[in-house]
Coordinates of C-alpha atoms in Angstrom, one line a residue:
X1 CA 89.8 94.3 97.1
X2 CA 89.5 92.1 100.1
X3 CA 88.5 92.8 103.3
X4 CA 89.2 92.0 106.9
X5 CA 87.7 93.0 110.3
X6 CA 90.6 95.4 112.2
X7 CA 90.5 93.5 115.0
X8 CA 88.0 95.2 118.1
X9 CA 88.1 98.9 115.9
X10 CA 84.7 98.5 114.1
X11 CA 87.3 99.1 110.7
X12 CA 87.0 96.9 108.1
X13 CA 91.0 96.8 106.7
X14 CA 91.7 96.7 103.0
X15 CA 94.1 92.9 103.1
X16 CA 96.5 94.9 101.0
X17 CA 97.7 98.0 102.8
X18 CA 100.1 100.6 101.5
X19 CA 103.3 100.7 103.5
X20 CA 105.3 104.1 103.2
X21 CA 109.1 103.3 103.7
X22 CA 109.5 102.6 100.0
X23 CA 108.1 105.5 97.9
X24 CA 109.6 106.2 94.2
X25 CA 113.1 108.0 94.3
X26 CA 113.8 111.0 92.7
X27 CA 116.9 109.1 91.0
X28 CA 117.6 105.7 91.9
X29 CA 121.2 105.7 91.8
X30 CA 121.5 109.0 94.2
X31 CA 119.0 108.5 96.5
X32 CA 119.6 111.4 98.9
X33 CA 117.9 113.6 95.9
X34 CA 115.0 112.4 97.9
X35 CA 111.4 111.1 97.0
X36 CA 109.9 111.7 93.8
X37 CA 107.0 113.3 95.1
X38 CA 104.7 113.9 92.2
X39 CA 105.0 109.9 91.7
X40 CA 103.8 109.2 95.3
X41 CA 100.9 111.4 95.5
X42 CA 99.9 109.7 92.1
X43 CA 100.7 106.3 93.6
X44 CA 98.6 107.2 96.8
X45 CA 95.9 108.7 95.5
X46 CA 95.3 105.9 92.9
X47 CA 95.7 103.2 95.8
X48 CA 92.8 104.9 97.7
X49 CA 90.7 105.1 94.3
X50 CA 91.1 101.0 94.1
X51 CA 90.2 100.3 97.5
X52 CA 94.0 100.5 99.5
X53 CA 92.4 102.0 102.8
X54 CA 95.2 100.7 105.2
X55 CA 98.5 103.5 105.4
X56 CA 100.9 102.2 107.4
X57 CA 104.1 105.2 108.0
X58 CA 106.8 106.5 110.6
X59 CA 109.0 109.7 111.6
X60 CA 112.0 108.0 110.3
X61 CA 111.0 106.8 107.1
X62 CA 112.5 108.3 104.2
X63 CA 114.5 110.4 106.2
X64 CA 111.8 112.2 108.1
X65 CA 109.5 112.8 104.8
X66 CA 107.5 109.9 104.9
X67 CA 104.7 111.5 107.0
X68 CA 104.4 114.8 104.9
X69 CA 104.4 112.8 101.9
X70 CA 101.8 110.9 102.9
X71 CA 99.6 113.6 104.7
X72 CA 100.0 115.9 101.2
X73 CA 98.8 113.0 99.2
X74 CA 95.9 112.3 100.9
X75 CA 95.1 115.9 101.4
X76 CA 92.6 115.7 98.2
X77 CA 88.7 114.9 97.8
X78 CA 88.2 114.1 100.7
X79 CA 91.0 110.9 101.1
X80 CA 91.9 111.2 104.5
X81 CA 88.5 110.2 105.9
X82 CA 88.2 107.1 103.8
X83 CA 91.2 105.5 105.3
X84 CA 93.2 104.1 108.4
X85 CA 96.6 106.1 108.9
X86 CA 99.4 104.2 111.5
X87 CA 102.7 105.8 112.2
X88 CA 105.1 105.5 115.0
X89 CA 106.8 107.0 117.8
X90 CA 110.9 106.5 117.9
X91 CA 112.1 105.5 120.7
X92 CA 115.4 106.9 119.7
X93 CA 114.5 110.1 120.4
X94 CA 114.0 111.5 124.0
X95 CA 110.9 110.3 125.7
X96 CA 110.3 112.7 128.5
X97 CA 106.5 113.8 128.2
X98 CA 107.1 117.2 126.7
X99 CA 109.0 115.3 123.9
X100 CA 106.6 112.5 123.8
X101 CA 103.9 115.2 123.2
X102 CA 105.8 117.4 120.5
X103 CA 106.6 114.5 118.2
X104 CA 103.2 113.8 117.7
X105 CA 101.9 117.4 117.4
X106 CA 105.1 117.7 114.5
X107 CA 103.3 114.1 113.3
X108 CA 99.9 115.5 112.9
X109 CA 101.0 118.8 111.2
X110 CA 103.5 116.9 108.8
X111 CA 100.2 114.0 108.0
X112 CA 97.6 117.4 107.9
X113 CA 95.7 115.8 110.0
X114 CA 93.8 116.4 113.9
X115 CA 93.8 112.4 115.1
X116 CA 96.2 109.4 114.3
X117 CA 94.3 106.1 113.6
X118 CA 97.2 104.2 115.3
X119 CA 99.6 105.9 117.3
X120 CA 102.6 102.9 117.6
X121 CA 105.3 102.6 119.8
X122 CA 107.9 101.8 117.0
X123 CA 109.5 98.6 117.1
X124 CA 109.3 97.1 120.7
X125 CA 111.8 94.2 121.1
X126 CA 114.1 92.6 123.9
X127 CA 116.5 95.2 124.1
X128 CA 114.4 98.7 124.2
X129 CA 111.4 96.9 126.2
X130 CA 113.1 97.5 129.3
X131 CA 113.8 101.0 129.2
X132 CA 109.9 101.7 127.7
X133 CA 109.0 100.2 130.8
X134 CA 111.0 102.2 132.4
X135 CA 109.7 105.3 130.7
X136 CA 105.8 104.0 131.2
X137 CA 105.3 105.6 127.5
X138 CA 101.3 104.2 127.9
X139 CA 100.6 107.4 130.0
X140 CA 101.4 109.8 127.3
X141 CA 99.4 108.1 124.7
X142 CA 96.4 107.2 126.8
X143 CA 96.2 111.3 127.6
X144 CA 96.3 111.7 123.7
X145 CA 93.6 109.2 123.1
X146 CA 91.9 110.8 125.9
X147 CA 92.1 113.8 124.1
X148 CA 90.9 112.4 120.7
X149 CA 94.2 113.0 119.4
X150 CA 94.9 109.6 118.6
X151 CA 92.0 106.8 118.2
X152 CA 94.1 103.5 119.4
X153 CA 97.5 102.5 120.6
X154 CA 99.8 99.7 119.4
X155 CA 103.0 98.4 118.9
X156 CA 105.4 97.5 116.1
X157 CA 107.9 94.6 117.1
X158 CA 111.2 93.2 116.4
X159 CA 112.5 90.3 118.8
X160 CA 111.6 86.9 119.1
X161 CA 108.2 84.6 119.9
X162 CA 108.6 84.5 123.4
X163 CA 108.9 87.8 124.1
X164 CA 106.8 88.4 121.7
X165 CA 103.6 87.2 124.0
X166 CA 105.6 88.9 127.0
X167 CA 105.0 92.3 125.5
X168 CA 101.4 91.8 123.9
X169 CA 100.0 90.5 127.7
X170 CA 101.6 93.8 129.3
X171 CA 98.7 95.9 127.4
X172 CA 95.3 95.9 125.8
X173 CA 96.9 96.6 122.8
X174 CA 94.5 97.3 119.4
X175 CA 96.7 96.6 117.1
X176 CA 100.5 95.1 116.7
X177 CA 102.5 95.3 113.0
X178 CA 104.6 92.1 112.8
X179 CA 107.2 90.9 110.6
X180 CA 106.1 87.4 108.8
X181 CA 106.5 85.4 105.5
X182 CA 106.7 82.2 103.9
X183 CA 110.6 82.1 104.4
X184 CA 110.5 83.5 108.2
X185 CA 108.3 81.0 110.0
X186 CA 110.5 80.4 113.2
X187 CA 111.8 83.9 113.5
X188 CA 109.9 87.0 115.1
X189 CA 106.9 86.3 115.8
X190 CA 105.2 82.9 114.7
X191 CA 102.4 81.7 113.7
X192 CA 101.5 81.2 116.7
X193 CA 102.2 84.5 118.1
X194 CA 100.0 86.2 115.6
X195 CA 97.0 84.0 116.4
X196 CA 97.9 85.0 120.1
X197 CA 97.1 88.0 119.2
X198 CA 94.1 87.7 117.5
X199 CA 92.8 86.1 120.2
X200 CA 92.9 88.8 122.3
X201 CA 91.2 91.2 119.9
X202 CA 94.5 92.8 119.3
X203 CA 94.3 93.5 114.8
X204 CA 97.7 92.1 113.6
X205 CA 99.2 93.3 110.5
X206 CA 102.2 92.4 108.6
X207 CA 105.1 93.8 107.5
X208 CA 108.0 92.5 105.4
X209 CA 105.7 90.3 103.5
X210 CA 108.2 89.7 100.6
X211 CA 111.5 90.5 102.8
X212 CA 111.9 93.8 101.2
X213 CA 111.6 92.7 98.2
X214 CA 113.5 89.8 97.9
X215 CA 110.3 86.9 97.5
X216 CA 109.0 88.8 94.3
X217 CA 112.6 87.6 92.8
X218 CA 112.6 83.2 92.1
X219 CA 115.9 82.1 91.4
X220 CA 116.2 79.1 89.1
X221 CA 115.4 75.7 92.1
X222 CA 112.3 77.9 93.3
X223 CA 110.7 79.2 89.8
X224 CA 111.1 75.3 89.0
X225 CA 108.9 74.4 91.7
X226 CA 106.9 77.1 90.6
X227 CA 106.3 76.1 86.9
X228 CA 105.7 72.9 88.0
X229 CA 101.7 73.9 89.2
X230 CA 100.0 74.2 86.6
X231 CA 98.2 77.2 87.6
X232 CA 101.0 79.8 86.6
X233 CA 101.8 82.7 89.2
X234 CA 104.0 85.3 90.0
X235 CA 106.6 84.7 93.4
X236 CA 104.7 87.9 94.3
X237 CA 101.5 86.1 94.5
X238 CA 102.9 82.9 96.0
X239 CA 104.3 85.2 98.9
X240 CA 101.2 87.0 99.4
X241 CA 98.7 83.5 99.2
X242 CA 100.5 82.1 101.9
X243 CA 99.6 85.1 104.3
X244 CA 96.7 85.4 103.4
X245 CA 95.9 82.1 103.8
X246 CA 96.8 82.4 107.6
X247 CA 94.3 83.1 110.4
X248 CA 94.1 86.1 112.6
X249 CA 95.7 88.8 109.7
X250 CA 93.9 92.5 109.3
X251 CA 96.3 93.4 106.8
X252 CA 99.1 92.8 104.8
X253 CA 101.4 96.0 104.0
X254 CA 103.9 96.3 101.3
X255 CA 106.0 98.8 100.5
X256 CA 105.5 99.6 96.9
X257 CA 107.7 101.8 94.6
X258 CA 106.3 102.2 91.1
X259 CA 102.9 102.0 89.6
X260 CA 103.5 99.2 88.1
X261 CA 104.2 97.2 91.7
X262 CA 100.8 98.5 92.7
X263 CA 98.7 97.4 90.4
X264 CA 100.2 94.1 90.5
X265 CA 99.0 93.8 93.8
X266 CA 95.9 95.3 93.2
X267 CA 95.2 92.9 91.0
X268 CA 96.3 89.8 93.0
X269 CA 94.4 91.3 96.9
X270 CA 91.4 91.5 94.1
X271 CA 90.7 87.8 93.3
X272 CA 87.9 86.8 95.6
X273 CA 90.3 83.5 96.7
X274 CA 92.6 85.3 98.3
X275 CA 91.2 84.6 101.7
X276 CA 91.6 82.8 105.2
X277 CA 91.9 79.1 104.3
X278 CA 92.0 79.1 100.5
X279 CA 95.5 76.9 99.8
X280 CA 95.4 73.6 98.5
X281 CA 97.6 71.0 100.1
X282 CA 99.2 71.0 96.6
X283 CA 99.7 74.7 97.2
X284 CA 100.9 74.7 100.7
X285 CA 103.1 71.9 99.3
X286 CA 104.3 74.2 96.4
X287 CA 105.0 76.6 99.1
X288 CA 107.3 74.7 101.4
X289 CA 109.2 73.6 98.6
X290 CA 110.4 76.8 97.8
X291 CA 110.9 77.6 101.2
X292 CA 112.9 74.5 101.2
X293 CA 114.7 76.0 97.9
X294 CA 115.4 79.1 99.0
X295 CA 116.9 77.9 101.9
X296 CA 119.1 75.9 100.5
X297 CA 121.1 78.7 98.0
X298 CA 123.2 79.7 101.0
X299 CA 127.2 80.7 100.3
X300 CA 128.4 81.0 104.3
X301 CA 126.8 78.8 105.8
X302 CA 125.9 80.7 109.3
X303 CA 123.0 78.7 111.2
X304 CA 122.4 81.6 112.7
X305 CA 123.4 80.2 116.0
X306 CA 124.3 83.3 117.4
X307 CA 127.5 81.1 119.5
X308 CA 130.3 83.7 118.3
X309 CA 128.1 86.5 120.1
X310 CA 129.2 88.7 122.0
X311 CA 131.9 90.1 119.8
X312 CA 134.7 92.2 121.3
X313 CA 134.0 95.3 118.8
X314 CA 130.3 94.9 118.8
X315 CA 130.0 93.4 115.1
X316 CA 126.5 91.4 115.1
X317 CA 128.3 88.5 112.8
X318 CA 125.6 86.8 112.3
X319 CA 123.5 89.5 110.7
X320 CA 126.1 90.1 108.5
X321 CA 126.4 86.5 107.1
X322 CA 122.5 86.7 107.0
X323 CA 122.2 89.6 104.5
X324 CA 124.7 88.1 102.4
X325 CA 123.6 85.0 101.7
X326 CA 119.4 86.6 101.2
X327 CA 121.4 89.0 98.4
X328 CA 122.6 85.5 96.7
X329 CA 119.4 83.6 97.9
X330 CA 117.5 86.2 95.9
X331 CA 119.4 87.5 93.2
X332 CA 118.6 91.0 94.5
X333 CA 121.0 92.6 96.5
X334 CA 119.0 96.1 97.5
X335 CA 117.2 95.8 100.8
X336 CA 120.1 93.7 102.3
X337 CA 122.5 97.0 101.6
X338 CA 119.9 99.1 102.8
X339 CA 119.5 96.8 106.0
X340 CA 123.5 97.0 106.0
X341 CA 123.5 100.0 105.9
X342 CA 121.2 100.5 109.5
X343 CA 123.2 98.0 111.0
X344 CA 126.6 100.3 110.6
X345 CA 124.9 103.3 111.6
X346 CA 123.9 101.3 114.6
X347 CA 127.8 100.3 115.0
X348 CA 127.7 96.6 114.3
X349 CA 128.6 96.3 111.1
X350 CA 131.8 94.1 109.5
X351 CA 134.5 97.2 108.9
X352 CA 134.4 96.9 112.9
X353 CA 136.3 93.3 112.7
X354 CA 139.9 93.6 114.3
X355 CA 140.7 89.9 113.2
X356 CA 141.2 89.4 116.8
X357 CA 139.8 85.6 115.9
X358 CA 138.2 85.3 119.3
X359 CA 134.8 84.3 117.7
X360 CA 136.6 81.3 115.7
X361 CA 136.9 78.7 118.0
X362 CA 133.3 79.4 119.2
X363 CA 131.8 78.3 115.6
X364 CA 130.3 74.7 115.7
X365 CA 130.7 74.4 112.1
X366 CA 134.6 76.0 111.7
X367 CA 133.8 79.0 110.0
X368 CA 136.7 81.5 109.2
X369 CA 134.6 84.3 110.8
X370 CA 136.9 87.4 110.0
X371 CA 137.8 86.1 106.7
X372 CA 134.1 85.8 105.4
X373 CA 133.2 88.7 107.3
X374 CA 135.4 90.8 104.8
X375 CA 133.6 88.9 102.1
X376 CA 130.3 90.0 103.1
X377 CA 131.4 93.5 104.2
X378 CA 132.7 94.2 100.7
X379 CA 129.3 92.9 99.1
X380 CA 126.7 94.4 100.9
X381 CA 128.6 98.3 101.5
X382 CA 127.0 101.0 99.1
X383 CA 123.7 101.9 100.3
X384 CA 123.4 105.6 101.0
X385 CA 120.1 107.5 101.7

């Protein structure tokens, strides 16, 4: 296993951490039977014996169980002192001080443990930073650090670059969990953002490092450009090369759901190149051609332009046409429904559409707006959990 330096903690990260959203169901096809839990103690425990020592978790995750799940896991020999535990608190629950304080004490008693590692605010972005301002949360957790109850504070985001830096110069932060990947270059956070970052001696680590999935699956143009190096690897590999390649990355979390995903990436965090600098310019060539590939299986073709916003009935149409066309870009239609899925318990999703046609005129390229929303409405419903 690889290691990096956890930015100013004196923690040396495992590069492959173990992200906790995406334990092993019960039964796939009903998930609200809940996590297997037998599957993800062994799943755990066996990352920890192969060098995993970076746990990355939340409240919400798998409806509240996450954390227990964890905590019960590494509740053996000894586990819980040999790694680095991050979770997060929601911000959509209330944040007066008494609540601040009772989540974590339910946190700690659900992870069995007396201190949090990482104590996050859970995903900071333009339209919550405001109000968390407002709140001025860093007084809560600075008493809990104060009272050894937590060991550093950090953030998790979801916004843009710009505002990106905005919120990581308000703060000595320790540590911020990002999305990046080969395909998302220009959205979140950058590049540039994470070296920003790094700079300041804040640890950066990554989530989303095959969007949810969707990179470990090469349709036909991208497994082409694959084959043709003669060095044969897995997409999963070529997703995970190119951030490890980057500068200024602690760790790289993935959300794992069977053994047999684990010790794939066990395997591939285990080869002594996978470190800071190590592409080719073949390889970074190989890379941006599947970007380039991958980019170009699109059905609607949404630039993302975001010129139809704001909609009357509140339907984020550009986040629709997104998850449609990564469920055909992929071949792997899963973590869009489930992403789907958040977005219509969060009221913009495409079953709000009135046809009013208000957003058609506004779209450069003359999409029929309400008809494809339909279309990608009907594909990506299903996800339940």
């Amino acid at each position: 296993m690889q290691y990096r330096k956890l930015g100013n903690t004196g923690f040396d990260a495992s590069l492959l951490g173990m992200g906790c959203m995406r334990f092993p169901y019960i039964d796939d096809t009903d998930l609200k039977k809940g996590v297997h839990r037998e599957k993800a103690y062994e799943m755990v425990r066996h990352a920890v014996d192969n060098g995993i020592n970076y746990f990355d978790t939340a409240q919400g995750y798998h409806a509240g169980d996450s954390e227990a799940i964890l905590g019960e896991a590494l509740d053996y020999n000894g586990m819980r002192e040999k790694v680095w535990i991050t979770t997060k608190h929601p911000f959509w629950a209330p944040c007066e001080p008494a609540q601040i304080r009772r989540n974590l004490e339910n946190t700690l008693k659900k992870l069995r443990t007396s201190y949090i590692d990482t104590y996050l605010m859970h995903g900071i972005g333009p339209n919550n930073w405001p109000k968390i301002l407002e709140w001025n949360i860093w007084a809560e957790f600075e008493k809990f650090k104060a009272e050894g109850l937590i060991k550093t504070i950090g953030f998790s985001y979801h916004g843009n670059a710009k505002h990106f830096l905005e919120v990581l110069n308000h703060y000595p932060w320790e540590l911020t969990l990002v999305m990046h990947n080969m395909l998302d270059l220009n959205n979140e956070v950058t590049a540039k953002g994470i070296a920003a970052a790094a700079k300041k001696g804040c640890a950066v680590t990554i989530m989303e490092p095959l969007r949810g999935g969707g990179l470990s699956q090469a349709p036909k143009p991208v497994a082409a450009i694959y084959d043709s190096y003669a060095k044969k690897r897995t997409p999963t590999e070529w997703a995970f090369r190119y951030l490890a390649n980057l500068p200024g990355i602690a760790s790289i979390t993935s959300g794992m759901s069977n053994m047999e995903q684990l010790n794939e990436n066990l395997a591939i965090f285990s080869r002594s190149n996978m470190t800071q600098g190590h592409l080719t310019p073949e390889e970074k060539s190989i890379i941006e051609d599947a970007r380039k590939a991958y980019e170009s299986i699109i059905t609607i073709p949404c630039t993302g332009c975001n010129y139809c916003l704001p909609c009357p009935q509140n339907v984020n149409i550009p986040n629709a046409f997104r998850l449609f066309n990564d469920g055909h870009r992929f071949e792997f239609f899963d973590q869009v429904r489930r992403s789907y899925m958040f977005a219509r318990r969060g009221g913009s999703g495409a079953e709000k559409c009135t046809r009013c046609g208000i957003c058609n005129p506004k779209c450069p390229i003359n999409i029929d707006i309400p008809k494809e929303l339909k279309v990608a409405h009907d594909m990506l419903i299903g996800w339940e959990e």
